[in-house]
PDB file of C-alpha atoms in Angstrom:
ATOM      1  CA  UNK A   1       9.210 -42.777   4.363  1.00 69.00           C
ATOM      2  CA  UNK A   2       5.599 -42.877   4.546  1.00 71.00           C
ATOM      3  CA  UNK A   3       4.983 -41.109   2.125  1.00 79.00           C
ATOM      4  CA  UNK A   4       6.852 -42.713  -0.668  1.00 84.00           C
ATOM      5  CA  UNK A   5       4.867 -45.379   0.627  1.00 81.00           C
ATOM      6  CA  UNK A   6       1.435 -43.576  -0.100  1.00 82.00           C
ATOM      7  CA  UNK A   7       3.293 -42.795  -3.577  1.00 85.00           C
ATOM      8  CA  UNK A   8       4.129 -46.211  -4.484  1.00 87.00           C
ATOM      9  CA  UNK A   9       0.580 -47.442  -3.100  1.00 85.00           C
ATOM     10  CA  UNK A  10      -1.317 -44.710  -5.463  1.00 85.00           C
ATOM     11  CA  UNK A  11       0.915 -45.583  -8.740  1.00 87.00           C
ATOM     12  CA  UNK A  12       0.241 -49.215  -8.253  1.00 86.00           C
ATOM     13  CA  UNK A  13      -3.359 -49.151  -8.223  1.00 83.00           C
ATOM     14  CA  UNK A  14      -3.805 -46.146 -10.951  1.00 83.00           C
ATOM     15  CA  UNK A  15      -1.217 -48.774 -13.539  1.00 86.00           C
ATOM     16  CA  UNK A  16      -2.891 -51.870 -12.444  1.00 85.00           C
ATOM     17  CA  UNK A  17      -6.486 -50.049 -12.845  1.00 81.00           C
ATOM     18  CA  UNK A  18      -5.768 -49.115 -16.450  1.00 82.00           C
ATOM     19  CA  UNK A  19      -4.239 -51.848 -17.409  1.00 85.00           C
ATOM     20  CA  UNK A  20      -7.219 -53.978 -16.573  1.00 80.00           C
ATOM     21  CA  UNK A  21      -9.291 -51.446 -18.395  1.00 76.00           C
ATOM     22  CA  UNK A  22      -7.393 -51.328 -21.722  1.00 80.00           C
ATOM     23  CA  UNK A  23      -7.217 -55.412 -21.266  1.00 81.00           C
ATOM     24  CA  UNK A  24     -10.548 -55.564 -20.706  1.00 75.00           C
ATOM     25  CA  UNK A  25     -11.628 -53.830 -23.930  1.00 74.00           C
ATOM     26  CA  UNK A  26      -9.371 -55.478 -25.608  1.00 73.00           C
ATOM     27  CA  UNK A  27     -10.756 -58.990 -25.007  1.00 69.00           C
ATOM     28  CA  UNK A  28     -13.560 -61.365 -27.119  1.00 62.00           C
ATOM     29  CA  UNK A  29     -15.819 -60.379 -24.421  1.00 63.00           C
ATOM     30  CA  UNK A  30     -16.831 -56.969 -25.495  1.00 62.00           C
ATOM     31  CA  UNK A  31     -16.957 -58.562 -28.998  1.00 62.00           C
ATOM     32  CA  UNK A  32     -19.271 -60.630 -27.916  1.00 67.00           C
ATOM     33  CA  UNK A  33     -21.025 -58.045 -26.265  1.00 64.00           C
ATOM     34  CA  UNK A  34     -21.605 -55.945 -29.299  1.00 63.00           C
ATOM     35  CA  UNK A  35     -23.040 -59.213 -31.262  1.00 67.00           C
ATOM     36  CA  UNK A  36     -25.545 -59.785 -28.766  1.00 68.00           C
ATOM     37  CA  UNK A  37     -26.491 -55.747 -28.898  1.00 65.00           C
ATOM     38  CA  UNK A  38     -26.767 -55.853 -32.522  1.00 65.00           C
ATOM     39  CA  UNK A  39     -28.818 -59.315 -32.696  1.00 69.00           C
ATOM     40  CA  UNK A  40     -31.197 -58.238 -29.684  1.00 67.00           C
ATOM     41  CA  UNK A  41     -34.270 -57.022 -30.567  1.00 67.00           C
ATOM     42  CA  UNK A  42     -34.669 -55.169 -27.426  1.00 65.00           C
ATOM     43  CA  UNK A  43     -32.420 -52.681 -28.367  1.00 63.00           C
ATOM     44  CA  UNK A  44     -33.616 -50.338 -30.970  1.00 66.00           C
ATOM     45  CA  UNK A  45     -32.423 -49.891 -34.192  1.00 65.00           C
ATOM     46  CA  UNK A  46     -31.064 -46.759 -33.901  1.00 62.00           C
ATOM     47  CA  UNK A  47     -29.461 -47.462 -30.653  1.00 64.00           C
ATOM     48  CA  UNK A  48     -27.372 -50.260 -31.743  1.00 62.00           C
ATOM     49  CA  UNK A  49     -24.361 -48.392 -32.984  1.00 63.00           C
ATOM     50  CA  UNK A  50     -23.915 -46.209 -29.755  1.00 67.00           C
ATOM     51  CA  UNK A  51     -25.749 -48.828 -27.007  1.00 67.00           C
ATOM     52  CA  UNK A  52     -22.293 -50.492 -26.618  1.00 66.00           C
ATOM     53  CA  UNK A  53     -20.318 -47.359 -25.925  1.00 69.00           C
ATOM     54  CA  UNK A  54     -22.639 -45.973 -23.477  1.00 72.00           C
ATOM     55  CA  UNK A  55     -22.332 -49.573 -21.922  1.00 70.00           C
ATOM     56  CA  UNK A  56     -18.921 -49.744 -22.348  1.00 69.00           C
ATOM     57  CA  UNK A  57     -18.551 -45.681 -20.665  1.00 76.00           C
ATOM     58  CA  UNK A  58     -20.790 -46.687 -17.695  1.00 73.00           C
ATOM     59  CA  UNK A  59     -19.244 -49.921 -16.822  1.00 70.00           C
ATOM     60  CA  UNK A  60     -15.459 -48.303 -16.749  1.00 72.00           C
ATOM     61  CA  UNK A  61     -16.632 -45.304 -14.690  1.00 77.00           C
ATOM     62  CA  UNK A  62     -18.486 -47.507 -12.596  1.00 75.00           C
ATOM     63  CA  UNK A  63     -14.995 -50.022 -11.888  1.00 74.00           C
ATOM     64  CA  UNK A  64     -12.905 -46.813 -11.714  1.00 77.00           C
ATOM     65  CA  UNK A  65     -15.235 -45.517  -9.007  1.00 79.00           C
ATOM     66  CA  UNK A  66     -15.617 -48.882  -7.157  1.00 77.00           C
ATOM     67  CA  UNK A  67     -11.640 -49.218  -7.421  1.00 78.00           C
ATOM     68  CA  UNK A  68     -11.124 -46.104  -6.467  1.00 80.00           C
ATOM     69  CA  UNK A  69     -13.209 -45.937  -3.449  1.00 84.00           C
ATOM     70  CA  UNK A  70     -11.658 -49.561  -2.119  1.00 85.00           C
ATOM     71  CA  UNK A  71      -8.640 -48.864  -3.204  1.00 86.00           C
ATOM     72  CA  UNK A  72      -8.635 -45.524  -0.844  1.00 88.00           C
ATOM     73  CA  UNK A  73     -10.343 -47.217   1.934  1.00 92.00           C
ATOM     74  CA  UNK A  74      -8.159 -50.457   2.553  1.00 93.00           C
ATOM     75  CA  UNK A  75      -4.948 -48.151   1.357  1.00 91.00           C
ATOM     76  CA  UNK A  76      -6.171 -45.983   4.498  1.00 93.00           C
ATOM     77  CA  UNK A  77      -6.514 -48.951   6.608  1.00 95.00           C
ATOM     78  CA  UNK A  78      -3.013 -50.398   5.927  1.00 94.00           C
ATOM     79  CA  UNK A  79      -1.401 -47.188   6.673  1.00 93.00           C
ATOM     80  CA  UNK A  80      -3.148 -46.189  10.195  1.00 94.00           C
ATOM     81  CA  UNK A  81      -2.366 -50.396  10.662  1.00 95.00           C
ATOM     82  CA  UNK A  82       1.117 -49.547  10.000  1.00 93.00           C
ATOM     83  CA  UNK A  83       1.493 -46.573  12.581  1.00 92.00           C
ATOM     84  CA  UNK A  84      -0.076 -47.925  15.080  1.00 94.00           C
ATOM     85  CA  UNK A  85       1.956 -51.060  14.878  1.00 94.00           C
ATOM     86  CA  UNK A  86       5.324 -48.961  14.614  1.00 93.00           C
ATOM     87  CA  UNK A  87       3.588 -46.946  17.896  1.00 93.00           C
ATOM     88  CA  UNK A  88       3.023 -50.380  19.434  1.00 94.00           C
ATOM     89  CA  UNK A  89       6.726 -51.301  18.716  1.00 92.00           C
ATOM     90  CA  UNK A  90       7.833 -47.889  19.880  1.00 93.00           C
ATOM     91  CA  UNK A  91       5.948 -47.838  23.574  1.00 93.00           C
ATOM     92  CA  UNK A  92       8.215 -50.799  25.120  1.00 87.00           C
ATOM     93  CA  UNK A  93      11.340 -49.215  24.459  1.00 90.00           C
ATOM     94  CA  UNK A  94      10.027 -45.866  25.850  1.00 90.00           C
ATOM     95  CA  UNK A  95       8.982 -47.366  28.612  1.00 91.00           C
ATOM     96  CA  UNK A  96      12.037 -49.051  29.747  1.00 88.00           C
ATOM     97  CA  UNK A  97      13.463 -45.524  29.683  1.00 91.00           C
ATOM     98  CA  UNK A  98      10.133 -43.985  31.771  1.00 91.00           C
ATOM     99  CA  UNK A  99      10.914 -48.015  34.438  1.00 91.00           C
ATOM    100  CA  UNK A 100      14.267 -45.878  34.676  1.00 89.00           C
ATOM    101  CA  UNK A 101      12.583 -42.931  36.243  1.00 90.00           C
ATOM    102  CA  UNK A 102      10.602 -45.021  37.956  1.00 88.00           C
ATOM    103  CA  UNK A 103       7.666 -43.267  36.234  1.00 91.00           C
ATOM    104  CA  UNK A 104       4.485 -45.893  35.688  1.00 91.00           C
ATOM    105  CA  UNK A 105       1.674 -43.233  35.738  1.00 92.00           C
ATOM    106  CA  UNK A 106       3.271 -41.875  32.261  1.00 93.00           C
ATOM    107  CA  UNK A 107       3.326 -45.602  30.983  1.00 94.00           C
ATOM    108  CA  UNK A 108       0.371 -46.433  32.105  1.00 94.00           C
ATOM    109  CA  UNK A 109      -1.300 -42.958  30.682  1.00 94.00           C
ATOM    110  CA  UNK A 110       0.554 -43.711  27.096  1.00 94.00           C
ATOM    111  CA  UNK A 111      -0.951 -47.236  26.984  1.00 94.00           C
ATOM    112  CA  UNK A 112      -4.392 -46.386  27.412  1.00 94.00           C
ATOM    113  CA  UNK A 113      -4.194 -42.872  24.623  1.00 93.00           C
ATOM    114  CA  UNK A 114      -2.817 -46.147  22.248  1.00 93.00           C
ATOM    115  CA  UNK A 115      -5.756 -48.189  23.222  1.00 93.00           C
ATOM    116  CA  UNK A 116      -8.136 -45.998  23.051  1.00 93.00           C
ATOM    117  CA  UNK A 117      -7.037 -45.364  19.739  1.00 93.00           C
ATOM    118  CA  UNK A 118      -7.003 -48.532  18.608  1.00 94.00           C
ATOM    119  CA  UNK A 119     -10.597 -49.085  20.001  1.00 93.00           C
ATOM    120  CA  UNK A 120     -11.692 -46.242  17.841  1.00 94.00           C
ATOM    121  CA  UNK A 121     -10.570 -46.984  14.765  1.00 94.00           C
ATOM    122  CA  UNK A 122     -12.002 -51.033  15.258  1.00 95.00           C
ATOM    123  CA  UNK A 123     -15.407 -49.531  15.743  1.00 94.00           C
ATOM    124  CA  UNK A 124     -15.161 -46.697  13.034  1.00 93.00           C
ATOM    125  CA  UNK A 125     -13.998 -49.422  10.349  1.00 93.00           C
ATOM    126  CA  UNK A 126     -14.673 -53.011  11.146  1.00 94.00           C
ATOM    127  CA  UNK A 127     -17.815 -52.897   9.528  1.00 94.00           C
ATOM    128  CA  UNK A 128     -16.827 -51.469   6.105  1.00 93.00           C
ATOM    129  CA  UNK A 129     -13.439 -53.538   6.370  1.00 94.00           C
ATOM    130  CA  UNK A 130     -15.414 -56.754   6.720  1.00 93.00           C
ATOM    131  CA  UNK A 131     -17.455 -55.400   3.051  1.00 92.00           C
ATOM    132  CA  UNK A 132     -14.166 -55.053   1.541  1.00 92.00           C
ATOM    133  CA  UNK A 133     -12.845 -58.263   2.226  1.00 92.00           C
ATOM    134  CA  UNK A 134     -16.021 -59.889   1.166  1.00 91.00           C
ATOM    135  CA  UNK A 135     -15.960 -57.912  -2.088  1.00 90.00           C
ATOM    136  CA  UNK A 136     -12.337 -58.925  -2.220  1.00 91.00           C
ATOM    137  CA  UNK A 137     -13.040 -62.597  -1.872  1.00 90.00           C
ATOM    138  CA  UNK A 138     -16.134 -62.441  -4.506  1.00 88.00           C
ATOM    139  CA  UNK A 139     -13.694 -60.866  -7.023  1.00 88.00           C
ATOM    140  CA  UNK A 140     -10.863 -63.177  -6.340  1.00 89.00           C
ATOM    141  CA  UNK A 141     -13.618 -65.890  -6.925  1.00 87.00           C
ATOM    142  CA  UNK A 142     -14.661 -64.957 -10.301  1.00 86.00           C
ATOM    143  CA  UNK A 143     -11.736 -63.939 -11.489  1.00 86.00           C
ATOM    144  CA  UNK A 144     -10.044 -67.192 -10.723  1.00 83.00           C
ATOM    145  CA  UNK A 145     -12.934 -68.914 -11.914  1.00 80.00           C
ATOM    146  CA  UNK A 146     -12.867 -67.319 -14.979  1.00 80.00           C
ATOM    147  CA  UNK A 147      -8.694 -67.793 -15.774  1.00 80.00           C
ATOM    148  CA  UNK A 148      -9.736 -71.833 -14.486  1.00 77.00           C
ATOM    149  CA  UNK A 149     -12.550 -71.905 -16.890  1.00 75.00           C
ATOM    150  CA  UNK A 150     -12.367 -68.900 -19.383  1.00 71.00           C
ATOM    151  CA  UNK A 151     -15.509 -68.462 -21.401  1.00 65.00           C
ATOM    152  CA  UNK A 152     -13.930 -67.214 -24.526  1.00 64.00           C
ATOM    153  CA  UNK A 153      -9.915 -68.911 -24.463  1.00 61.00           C
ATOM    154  CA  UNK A 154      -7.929 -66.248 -25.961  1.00 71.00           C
ATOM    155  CA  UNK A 155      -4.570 -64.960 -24.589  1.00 77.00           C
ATOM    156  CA  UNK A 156      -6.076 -61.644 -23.951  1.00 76.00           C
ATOM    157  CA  UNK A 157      -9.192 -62.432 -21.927  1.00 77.00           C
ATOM    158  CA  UNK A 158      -6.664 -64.711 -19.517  1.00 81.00           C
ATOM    159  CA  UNK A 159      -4.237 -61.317 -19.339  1.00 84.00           C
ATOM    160  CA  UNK A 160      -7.713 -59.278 -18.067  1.00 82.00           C
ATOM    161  CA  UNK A 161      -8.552 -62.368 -15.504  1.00 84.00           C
ATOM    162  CA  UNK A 162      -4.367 -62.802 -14.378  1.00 87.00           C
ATOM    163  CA  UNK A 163      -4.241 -58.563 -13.560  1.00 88.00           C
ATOM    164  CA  UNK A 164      -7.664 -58.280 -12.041  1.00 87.00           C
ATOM    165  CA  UNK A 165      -6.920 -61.362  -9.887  1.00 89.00           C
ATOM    166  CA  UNK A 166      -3.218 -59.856  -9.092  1.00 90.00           C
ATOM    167  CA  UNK A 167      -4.715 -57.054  -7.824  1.00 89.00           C
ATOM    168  CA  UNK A 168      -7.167 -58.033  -5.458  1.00 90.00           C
ATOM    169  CA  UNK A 169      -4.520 -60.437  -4.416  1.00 91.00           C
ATOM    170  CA  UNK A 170      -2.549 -57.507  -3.369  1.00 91.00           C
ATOM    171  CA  UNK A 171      -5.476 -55.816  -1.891  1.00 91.00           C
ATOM    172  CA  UNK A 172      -6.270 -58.519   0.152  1.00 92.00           C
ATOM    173  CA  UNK A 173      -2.619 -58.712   1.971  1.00 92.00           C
ATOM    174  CA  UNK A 174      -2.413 -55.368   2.286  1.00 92.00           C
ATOM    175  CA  UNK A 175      -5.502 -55.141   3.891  1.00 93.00           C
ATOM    176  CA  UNK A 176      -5.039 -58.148   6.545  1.00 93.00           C
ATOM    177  CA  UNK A 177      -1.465 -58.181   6.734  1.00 93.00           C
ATOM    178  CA  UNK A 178      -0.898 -55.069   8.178  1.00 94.00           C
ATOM    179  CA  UNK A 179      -3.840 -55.206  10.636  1.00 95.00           C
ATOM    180  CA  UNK A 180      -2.575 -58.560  11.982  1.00 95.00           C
ATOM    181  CA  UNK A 181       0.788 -56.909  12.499  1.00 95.00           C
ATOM    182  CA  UNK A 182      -0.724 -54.405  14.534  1.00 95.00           C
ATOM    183  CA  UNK A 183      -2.445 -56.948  16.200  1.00 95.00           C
ATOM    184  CA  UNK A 184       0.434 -58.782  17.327  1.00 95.00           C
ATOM    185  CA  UNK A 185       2.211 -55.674  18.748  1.00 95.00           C
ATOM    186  CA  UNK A 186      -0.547 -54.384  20.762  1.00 94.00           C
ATOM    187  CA  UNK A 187      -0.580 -58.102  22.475  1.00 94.00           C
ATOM    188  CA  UNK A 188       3.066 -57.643  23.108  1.00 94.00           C
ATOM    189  CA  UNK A 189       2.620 -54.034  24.375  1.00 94.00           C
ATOM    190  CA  UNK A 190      -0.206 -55.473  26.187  1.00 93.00           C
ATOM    191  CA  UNK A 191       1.873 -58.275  27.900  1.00 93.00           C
ATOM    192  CA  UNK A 192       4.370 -56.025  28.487  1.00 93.00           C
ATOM    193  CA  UNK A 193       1.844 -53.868  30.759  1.00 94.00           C
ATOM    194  CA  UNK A 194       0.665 -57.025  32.389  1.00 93.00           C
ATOM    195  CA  UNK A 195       4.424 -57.699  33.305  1.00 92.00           C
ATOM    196  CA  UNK A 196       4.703 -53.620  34.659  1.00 91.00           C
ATOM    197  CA  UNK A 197       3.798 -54.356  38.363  1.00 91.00           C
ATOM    198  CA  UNK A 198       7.041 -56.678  38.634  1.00 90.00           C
ATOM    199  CA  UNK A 199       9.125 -53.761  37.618  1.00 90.00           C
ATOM    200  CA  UNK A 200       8.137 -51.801  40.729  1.00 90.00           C
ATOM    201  CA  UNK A 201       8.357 -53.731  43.349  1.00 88.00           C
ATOM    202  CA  UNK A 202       7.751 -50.713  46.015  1.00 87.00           C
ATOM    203  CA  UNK A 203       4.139 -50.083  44.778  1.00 89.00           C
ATOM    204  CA  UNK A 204       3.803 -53.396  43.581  1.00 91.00           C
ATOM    205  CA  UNK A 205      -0.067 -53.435  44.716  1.00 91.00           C
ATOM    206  CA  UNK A 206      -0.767 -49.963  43.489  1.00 91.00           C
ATOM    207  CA  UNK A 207       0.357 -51.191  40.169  1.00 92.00           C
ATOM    208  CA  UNK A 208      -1.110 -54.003  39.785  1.00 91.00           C
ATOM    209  CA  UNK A 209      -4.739 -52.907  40.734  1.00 92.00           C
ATOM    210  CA  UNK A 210      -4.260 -50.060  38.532  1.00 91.00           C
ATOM    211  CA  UNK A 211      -3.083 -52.459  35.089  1.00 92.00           C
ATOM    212  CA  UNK A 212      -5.802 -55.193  36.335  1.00 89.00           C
ATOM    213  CA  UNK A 213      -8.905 -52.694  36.655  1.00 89.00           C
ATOM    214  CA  UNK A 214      -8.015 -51.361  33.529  1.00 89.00           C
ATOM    215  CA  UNK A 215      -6.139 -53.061  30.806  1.00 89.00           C
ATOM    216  CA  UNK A 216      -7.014 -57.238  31.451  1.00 86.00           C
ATOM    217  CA  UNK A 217      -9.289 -56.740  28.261  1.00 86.00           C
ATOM    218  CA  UNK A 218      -7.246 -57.649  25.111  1.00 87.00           C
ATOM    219  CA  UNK A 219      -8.159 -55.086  22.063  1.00 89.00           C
ATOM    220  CA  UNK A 220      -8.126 -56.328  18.653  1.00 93.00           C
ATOM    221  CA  UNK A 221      -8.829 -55.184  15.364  1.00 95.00           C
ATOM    222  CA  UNK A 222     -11.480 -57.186  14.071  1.00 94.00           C
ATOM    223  CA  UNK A 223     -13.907 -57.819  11.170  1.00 92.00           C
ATOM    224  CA  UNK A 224     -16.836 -56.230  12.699  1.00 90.00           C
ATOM    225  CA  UNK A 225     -16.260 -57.661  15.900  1.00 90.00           C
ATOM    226  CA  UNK A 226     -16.689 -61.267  14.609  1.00 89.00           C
ATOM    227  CA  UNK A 227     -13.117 -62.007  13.266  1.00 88.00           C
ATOM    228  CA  UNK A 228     -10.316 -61.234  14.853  1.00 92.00           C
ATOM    229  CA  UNK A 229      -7.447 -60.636  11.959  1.00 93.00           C
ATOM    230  CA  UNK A 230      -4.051 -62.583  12.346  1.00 90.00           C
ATOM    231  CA  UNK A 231      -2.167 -64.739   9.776  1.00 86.00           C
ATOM    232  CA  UNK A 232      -4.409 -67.216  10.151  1.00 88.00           C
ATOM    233  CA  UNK A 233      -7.554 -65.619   9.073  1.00 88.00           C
ATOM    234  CA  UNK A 234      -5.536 -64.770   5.520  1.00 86.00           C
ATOM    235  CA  UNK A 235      -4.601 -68.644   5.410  1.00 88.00           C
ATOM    236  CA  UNK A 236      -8.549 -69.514   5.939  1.00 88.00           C
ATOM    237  CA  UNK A 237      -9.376 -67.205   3.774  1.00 85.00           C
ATOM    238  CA  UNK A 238      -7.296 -68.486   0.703  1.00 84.00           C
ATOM    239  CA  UNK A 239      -8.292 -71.613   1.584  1.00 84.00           C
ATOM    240  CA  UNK A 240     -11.711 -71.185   1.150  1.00 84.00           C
ATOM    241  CA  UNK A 241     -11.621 -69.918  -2.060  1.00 82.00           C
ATOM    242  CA  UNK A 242      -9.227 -72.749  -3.358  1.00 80.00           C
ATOM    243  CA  UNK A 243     -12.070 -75.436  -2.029  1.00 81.00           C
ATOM    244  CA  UNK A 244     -15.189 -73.569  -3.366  1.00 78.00           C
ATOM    245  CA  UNK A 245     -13.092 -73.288  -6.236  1.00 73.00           C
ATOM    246  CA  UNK A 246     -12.382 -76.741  -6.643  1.00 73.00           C
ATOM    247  CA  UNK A 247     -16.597 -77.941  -5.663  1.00 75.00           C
ATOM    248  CA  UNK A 248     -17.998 -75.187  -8.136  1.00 73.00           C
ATOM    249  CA  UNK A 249     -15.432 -76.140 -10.831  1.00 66.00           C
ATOM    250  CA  UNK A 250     -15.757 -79.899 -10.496  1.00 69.00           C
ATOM    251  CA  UNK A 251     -19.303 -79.674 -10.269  1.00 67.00           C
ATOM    252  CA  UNK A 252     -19.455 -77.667 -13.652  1.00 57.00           C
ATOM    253  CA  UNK A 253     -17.310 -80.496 -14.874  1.00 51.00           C
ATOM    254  CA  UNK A 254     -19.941 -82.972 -13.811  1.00 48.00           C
ATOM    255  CA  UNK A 255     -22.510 -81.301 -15.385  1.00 48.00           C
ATOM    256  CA  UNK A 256     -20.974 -80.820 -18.846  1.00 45.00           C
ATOM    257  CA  UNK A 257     -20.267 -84.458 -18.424  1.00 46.00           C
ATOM    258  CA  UNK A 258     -23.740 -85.408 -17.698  1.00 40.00           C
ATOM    259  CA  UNK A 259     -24.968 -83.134 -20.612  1.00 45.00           C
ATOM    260  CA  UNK A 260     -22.739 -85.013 -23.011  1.00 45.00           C
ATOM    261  CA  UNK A 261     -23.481 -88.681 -21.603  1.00 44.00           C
ATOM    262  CA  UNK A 262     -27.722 -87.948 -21.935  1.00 42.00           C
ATOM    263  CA  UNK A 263     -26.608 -86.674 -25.548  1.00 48.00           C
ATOM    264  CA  UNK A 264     -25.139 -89.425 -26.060  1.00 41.00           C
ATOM    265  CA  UNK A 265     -27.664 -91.987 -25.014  1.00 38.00           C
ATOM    266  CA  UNK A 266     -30.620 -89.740 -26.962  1.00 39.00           C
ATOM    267  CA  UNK A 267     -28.271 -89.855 -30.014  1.00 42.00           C
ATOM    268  CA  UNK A 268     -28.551 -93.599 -29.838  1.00 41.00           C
ATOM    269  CA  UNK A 269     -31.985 -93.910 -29.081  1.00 37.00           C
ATOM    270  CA  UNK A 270     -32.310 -92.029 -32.374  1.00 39.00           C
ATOM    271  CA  UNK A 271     -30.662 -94.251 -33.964  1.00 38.00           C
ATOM    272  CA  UNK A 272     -32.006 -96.940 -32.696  1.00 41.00           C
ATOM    273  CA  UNK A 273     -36.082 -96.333 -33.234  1.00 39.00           C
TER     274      UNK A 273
END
């Protein structure tokens, strides 16, 4: 099941990667592009004609690698999320079965190989993780910034800002979804060991020095150690970008206004003198 998964994960970015590129180039921007290159007089003459498809070459293998890279990185992230929540899920009911044999060394020892796992993999990704999501937020910024306040309004250029905001959308849940899923199952696992002395009442003490010395501290998986990812963190995020949304766009709305009104008043003074 996984792997269709993977599959379905792979195909999604590759279609939504092209079809932002073949949007893209299909867009007033990159006519707009080529008038500046053939106006500038920075560019050489003889460069003109091929200046915009070297651009145009370098900035697609440049988003292809960038998507690439991310999309491997947080698609890598939401899958180990996802096994280690289904391994979280999985340790209570096998250890009901180990209470049964009366067995707590064995739950005890499978507890800590998941913790220490999921220590590991917070300190080997946190860091780039926390990059992502920034990058993430930046590009849902612009992109909704953009689709708010398009610089050139045709149909097209809103298609290129709609897909590329889809898809970091996407990127974004799949990235913090799954880690705060994980998140809560290790805190149930992790109550569930807290609750493991109760369930031997014969070594009672033995138990509950053992789960006390070791497992009181709660592990997370965090944005480098600063964040700690749940639903809430996805709800603060979104909600940051509406409200910078809102300030930058109003205040560009303020400003055109305030260009217009000194027009205004200088067209009068004109008149005027």
């Amino acid at each position: 099941m996984l792997k269709i998964y993977i599959w379905v994960y792979c195909l999604f970015v590759t279609f939504v990667t092209v079809l932002f590129e073949v949007t893209l180039f299909n867009t007033g921007l990159i006519a707009n592009k080529q008038q500046k290159l053939q106006n500038s007089e920075l560019v050489p003459a003889y460069l003109r004609e091929h200046s915009l498809a070297i651009l145009n070459c370098l900035s697609s293998f440049l988003s292809l690698v960038g998507n690439c890279f991310f999309a491997t990185l947080l698609g890598y992230y939401c899958f180990v999320c996802c096994c280690m929540k289904q391994f979280f899920l999985h340790f209570e009911w096998k250890s009901k079965l180990l209470i049964a044999r009366q067995d707590y060394q064995r739950i005890l020892e499978i507890y800590r190989e998941m913790n220490e796992t999921m220590i590991m993999t917070d300190n080997f990704l946190n860091f780039p993780i926390l990059i992502s999501v920034f990058n993430i937020l930046a590009s849902l910024f612009w992109y909704g910034y953009s689709f708010a306040f398009p610089p050139n309004a045709d149909n097209v250029s809103n298609m290129c800002f709609s897909i590329g905001f889809v898809q970091y959308f996407v990127l974004l849940l799949i990235t913090l979804s799954p880690a705060s899923a994980a998140n809560q199952a290790a805190a149930m696992a992790r109550e569930f060991v807290l609750s493991l002395p109760g369930w031997f009442p014969k070594r009672y003490g033995i138990v509950k020095v053992q789960v006390r010395r070791e497992f009181m501290h709660k592990t997370t998986l965090t944005l480098w150690k600063i964040y700690r990812i749940d639903n809430s963190l996805i709800i603060s995020a979104i909600g940051s970008l509406i409200s910078y949304g809102i300030l930058v766009g109003t205040l560009g709305v303020s400003k055109i206004q305030i260009t217009r009104t000194n027009q205004y008043f200088i067209n009068i003074i004109f008149l005027i003198a």
